[in-house]
mmCIF file of C-alpha atoms in Angstrom:
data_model
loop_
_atom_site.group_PDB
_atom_site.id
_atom_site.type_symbol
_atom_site.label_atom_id
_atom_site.label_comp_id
_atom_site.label_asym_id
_atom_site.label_seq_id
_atom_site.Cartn_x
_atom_site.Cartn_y
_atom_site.Cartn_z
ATOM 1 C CA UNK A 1 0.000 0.000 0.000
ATOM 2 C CA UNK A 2 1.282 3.636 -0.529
ATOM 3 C CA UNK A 3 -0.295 6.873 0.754
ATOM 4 C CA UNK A 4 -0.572 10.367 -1.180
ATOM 5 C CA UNK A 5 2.640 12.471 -1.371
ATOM 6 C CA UNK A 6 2.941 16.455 -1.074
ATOM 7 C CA UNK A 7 5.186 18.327 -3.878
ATOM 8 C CA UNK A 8 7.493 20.325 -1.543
ATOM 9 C CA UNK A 9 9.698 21.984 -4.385
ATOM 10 C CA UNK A 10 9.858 21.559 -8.757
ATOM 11 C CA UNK A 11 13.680 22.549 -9.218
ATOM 12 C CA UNK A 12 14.756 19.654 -10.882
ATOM 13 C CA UNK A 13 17.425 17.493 -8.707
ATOM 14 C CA UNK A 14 20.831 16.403 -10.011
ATOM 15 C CA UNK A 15 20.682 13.232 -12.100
ATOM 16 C CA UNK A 16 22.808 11.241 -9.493
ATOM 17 C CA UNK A 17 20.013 12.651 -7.060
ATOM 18 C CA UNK A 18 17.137 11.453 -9.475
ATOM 19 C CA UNK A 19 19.244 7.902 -9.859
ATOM 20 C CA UNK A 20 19.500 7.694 -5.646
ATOM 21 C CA UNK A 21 15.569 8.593 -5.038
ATOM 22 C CA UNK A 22 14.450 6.108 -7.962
ATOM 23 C CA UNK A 23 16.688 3.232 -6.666
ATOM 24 C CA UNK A 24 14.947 4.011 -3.119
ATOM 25 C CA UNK A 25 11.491 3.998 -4.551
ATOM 26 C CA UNK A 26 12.023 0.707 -6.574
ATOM 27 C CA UNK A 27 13.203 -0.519 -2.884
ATOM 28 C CA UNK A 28 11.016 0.208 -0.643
ATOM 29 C CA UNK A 29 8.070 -0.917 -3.519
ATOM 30 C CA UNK A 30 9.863 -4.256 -2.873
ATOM 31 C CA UNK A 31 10.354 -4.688 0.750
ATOM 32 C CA UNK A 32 6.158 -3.370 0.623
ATOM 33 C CA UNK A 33 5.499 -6.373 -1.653
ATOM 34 C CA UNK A 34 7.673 -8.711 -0.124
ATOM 35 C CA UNK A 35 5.674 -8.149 3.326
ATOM 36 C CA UNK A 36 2.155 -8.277 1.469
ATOM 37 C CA UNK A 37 2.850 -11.457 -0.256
ATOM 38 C CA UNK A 38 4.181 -14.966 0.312
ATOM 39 C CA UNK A 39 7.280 -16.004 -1.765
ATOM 40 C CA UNK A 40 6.810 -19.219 -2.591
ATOM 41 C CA UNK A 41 9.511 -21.798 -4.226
ATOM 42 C CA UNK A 42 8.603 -22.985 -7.434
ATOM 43 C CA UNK A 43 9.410 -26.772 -8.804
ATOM 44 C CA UNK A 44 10.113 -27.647 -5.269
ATOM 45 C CA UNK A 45 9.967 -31.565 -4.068
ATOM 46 C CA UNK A 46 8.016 -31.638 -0.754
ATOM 47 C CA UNK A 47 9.053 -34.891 1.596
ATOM 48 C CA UNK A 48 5.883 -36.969 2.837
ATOM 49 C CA UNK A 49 3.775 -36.003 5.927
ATOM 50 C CA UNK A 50 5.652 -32.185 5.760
ATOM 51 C CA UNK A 51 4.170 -29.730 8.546
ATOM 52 C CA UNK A 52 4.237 -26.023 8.262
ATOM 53 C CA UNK A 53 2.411 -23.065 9.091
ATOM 54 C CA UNK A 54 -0.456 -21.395 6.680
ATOM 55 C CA UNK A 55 0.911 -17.951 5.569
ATOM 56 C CA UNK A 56 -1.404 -17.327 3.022
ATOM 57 C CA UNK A 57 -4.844 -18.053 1.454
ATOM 58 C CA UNK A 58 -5.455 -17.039 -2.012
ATOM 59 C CA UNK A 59 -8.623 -19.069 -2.688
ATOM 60 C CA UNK A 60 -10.396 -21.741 -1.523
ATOM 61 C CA UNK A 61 -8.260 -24.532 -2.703
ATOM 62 C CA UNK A 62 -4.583 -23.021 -2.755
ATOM 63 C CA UNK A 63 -2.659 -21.858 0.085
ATOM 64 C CA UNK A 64 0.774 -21.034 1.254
ATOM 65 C CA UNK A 65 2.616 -23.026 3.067
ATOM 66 C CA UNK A 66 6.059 -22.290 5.616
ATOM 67 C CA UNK A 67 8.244 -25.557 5.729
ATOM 68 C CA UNK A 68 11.449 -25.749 6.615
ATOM 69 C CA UNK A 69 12.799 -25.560 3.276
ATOM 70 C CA UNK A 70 10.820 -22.409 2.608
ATOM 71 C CA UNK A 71 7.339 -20.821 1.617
ATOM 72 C CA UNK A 72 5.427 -23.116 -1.117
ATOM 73 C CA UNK A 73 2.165 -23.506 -2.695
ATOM 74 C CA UNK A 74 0.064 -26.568 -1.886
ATOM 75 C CA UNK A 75 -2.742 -26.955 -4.407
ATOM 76 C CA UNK A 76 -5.346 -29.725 -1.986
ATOM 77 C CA UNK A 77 -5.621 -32.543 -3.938
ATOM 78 C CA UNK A 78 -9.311 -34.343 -5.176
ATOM 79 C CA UNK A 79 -11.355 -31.105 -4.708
ATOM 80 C CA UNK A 80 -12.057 -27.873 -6.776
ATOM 81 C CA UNK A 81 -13.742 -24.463 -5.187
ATOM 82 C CA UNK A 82 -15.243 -22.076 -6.533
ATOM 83 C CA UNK A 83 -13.374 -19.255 -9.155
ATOM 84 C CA UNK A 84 -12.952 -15.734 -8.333
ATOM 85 C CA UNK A 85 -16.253 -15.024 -10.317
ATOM 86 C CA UNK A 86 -18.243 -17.905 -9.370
ATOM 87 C CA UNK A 87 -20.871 -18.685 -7.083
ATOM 88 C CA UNK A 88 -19.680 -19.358 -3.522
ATOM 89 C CA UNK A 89 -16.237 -18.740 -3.950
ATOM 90 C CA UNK A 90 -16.252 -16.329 -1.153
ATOM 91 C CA UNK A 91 -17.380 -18.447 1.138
ATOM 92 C CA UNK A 92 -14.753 -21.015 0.306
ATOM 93 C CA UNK A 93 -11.956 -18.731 0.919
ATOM 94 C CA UNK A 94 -13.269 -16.925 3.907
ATOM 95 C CA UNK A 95 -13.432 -20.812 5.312
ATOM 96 C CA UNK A 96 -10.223 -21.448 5.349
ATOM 97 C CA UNK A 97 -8.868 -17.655 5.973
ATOM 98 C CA UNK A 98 -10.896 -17.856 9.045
ATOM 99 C CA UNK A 99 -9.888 -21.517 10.116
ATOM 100 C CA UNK A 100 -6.697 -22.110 8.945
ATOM 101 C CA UNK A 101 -4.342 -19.095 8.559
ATOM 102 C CA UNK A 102 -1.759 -19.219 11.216
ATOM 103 C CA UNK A 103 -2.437 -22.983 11.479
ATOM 104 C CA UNK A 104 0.373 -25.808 11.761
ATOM 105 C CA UNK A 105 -0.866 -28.662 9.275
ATOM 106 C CA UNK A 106 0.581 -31.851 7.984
ATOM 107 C CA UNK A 107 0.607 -32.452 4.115
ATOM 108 C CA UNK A 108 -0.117 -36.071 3.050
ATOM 109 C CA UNK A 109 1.395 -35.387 -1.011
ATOM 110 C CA UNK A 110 -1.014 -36.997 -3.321
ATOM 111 C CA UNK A 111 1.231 -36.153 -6.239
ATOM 112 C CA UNK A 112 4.351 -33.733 -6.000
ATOM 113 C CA UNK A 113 3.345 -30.854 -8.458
ATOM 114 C CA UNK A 114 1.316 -30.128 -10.687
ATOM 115 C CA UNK A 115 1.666 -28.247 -14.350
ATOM 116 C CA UNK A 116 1.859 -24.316 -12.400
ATOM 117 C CA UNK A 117 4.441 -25.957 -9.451
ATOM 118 C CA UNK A 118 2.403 -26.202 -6.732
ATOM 119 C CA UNK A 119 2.375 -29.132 -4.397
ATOM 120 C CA UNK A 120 -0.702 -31.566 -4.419
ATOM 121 C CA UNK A 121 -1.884 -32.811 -1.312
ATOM 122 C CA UNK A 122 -4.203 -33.830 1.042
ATOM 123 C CA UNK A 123 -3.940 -30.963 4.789
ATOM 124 C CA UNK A 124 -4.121 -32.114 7.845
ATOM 125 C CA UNK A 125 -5.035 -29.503 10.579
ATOM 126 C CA UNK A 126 -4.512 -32.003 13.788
ATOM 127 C CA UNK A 127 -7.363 -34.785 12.814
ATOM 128 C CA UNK A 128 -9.061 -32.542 10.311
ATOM 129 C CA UNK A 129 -8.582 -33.406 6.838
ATOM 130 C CA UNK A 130 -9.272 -30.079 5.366
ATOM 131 C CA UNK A 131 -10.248 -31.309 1.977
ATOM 132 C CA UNK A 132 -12.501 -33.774 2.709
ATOM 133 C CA UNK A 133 -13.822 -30.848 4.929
ATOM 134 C CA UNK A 134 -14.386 -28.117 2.435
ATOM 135 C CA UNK A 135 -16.516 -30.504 0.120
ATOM 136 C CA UNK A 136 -19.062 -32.188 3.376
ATOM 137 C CA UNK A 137 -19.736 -28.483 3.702
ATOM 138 C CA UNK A 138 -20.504 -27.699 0.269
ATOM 139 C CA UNK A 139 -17.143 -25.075 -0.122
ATOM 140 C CA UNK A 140 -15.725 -27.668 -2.607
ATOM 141 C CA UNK A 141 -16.887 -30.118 -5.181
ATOM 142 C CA UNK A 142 -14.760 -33.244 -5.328
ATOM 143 C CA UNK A 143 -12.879 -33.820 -8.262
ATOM 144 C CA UNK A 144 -12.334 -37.590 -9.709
ATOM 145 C CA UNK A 145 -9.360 -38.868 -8.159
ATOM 146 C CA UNK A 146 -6.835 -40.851 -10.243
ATOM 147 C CA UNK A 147 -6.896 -44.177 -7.745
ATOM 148 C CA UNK A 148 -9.227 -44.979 -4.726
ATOM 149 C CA UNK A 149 -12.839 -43.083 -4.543
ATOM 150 C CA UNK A 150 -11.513 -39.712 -3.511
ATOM 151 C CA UNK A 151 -14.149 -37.434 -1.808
ATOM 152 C CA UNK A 152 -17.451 -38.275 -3.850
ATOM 153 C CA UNK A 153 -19.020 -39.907 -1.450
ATOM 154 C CA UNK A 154 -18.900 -36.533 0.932
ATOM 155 C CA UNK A 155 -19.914 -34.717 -2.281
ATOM 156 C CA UNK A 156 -23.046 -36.734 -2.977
ATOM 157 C CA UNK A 157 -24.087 -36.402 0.461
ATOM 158 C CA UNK A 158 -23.501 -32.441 0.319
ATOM 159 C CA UNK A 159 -25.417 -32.686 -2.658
ATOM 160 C CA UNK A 160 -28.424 -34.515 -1.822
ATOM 161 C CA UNK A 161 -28.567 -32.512 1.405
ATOM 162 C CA UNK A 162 -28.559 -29.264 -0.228
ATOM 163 C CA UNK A 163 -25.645 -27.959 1.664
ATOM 164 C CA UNK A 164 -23.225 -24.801 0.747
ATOM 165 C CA UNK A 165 -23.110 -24.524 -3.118
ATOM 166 C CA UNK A 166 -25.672 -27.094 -3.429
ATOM 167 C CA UNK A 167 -28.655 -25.214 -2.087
ATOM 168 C CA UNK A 168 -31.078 -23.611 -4.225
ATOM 169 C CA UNK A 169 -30.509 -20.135 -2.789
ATOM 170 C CA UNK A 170 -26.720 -20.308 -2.805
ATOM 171 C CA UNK A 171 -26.521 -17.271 -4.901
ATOM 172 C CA UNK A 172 -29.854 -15.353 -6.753
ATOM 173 C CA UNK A 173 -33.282 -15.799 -5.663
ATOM 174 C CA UNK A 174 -36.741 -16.644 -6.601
ATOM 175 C CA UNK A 175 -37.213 -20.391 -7.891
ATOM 176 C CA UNK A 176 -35.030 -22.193 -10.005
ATOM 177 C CA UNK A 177 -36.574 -23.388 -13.339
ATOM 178 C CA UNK A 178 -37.038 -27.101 -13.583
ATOM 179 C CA UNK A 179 -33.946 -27.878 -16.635
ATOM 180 C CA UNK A 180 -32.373 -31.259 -16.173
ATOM 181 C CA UNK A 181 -29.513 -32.677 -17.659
ATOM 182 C CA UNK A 182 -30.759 -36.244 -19.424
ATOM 183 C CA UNK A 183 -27.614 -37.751 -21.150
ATOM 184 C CA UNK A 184 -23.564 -36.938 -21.182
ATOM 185 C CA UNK A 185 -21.981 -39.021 -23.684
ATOM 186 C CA UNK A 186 -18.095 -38.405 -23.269
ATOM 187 C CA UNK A 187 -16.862 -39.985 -25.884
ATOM 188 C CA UNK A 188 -19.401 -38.324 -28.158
ATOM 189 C CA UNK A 189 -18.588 -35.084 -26.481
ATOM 190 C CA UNK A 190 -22.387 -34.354 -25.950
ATOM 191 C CA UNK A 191 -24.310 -33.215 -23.234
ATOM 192 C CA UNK A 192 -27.891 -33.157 -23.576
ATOM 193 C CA UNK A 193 -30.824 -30.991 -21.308
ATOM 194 C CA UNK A 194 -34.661 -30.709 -21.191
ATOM 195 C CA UNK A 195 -36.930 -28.187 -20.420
ATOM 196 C CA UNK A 196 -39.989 -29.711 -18.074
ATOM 197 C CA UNK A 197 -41.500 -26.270 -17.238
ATOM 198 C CA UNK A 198 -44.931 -25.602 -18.735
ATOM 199 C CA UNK A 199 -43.408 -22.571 -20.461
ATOM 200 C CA UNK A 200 -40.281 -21.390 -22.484
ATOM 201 C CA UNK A 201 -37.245 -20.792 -20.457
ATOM 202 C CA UNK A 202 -34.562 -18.081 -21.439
ATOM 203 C CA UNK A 203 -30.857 -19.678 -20.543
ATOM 204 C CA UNK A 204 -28.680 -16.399 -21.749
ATOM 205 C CA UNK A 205 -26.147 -16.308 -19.267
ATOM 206 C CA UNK A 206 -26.567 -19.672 -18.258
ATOM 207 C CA UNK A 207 -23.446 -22.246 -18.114
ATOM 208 C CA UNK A 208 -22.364 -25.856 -18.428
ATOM 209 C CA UNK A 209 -19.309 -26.644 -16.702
ATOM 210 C CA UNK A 210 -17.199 -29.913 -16.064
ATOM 211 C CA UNK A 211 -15.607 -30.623 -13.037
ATOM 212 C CA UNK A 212 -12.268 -28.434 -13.515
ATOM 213 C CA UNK A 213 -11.818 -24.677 -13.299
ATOM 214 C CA UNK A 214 -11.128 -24.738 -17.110
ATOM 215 C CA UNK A 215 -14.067 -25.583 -19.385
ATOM 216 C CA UNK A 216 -17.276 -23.678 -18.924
ATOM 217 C CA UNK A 217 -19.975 -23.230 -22.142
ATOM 218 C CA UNK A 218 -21.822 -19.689 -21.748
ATOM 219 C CA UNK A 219 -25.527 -19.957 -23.559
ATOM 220 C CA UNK A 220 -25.394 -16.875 -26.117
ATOM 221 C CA UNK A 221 -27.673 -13.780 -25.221
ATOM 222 C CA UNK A 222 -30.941 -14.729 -26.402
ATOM 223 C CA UNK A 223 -30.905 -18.988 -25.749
ATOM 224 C CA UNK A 224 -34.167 -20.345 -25.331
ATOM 225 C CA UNK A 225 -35.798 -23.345 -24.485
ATOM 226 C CA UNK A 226 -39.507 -24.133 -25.426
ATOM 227 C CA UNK A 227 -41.279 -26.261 -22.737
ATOM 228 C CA UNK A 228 -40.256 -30.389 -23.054
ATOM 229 C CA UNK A 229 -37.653 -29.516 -25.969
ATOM 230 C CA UNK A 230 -34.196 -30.761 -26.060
ATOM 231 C CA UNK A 231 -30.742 -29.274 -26.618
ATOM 232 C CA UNK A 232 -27.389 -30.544 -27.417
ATOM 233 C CA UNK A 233 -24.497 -29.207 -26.392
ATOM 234 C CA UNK A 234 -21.476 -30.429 -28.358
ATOM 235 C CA UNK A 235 -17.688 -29.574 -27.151
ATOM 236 C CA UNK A 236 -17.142 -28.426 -30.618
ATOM 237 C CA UNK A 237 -19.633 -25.460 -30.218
ATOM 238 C CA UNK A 238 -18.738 -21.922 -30.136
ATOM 239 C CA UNK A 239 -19.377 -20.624 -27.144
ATOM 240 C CA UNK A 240 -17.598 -23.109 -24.979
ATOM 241 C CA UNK A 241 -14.247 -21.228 -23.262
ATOM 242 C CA UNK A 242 -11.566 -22.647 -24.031
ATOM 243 C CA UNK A 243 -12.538 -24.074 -27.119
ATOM 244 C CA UNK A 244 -11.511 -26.345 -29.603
ATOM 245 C CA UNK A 245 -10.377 -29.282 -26.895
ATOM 246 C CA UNK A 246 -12.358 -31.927 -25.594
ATOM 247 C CA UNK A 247 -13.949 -31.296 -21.992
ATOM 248 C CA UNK A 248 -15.498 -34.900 -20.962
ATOM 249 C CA UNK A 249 -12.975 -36.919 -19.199
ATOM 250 C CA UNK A 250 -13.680 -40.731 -20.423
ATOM 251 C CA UNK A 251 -12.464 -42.380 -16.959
ATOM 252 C CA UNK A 252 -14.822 -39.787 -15.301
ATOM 253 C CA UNK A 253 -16.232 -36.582 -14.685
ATOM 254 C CA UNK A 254 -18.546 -34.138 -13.683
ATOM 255 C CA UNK A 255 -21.086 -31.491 -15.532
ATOM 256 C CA UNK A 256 -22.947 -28.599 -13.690
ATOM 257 C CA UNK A 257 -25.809 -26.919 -15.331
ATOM 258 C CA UNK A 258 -25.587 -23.238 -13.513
ATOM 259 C CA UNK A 259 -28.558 -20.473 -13.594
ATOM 260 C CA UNK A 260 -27.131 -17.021 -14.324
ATOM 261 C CA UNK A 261 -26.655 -16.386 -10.830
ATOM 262 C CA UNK A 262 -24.412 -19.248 -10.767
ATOM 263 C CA UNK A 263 -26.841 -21.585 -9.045
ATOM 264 C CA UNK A 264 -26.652 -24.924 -9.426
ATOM 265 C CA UNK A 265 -29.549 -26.105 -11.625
ATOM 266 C CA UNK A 266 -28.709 -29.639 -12.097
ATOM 267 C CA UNK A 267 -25.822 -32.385 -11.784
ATOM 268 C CA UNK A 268 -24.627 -35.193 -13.435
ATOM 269 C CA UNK A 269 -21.796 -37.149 -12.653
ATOM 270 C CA UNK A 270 -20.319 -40.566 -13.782
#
């Protein structure tokens, strides 16, 4: 943070005077950042069962970590929280800001990095596995794990419990229109919906979504759908972000069907 300045004097100073008071400025910018942010060591091998203190939160599935061999990132493995823009993402990160900055955990390492360096793993805060935490209160979803079940047990309960980002008035009001999700074909790349309200619904700004924080498919401004009519949504549409790549993991996955408020409107997973 910086605060206002007052001009004192405008004769110009020496140019070994201007070199000094720029070379101060571009320090004391750093020591400010330095203070405000954790330095974390990239492409760093963390040993098994590591314990370190929580310096930072910066959402509700990535946090900063102190070991011994320095600040790093741990990304918690098998779960995925809300985006900055999304519903409930908030909540998520105020979670763990408010329970588990300034806490001494345990890392169980799932996998040692992944593709941006950070360290995958499961957090231990004494007997509190944090992940499994964040999705049995509805702050996560689970994501399919590569061996054993993962957390989707915890997330179906969540789920049929209407808990967190589950419940109907997560985010937005009023009721939420009765579109279901009828087929996912992965290998076909094709998800398919239904409209079982008595009248048309209009889905601009709705989204489909897999389970990652990647692939999302935003319904173009003026997206209807007449009452019982179909639609197919094909990963080689337009309006997917990113597109061009496929988005239906074959060994399992996950797609959300999200109001514009970000609701959730309906849930398949296989």
């Amino acid at each position: 943070k910086t605060k206002g300045t007052t001009r004192r004097e405008t004769r110009a100073a020496p140019a070994e005077g201007r070199r000094l008071k720029t070379l101060r400025v571009v320090a004391v910018v750093m020591l400010l950042t330095t203070a405000c942010t954790p330095t974390a060591t990239p492409g760093q091998t963390t040993p098994e069962g590591s314990t370190g203190v929580v310096t930072w939160i910066y959402d509700g599935d990535t946090i900063a970590v102190d070991l011994d061999q320095g600040i790093i990132d741990v990304r918690l493995l098998d779960i995925n929280a809300p985006e900055n823009d999304e519903c409930f993402y908030k909540e998520s990160l105020d979670h763990l800001i408010d329970t588990l900055k300034g806490h001494n955990v345990r890392l169980d390492i799932g996998a040692t990095l992944d593709q941006f360096g950070r360290t995958l793993a499961h957090v231990w805060d004494d007997d509190r596995n944090i992940n499994v935490e964040l999705v049995e209160m509805g702050l996560a979803l689970a994501t399919t794990p590569d061996s054993g079940s993962g957390y989707l047990v915890e997330e179906e309960g969540a789920f049929e419990n209407d808990i967190g980002l589950w419940s109907g008035d997560a985010c937005g009001s009023g009721p939420i229109p009765q579109i279901m999700i009828i087929a996912l074909d992965p290998s076909k790349e094709t998800i398919v919906i239904i409209n079982n309200e008595s009248a048309e619904v209009d889905l601009s700004g709705w989204t489909v979504r897999d389970e990652s924080s990647r692939h999302r498919y935003r319904f173009p401004n003026g997206s209807a759908l007449q009452p019982g009519a179909h639609m197919t949504i094909s990963s080689a549409d337009l309006a997917w972000d990113p597109g061009g790549s496929p988005v239906w993991n074959n060994d399992g996955d996950m797609a959300l069907l999200l109001d514009r408020d970000g609701r959730v409107v309906d849930r398949w997973r296989y």
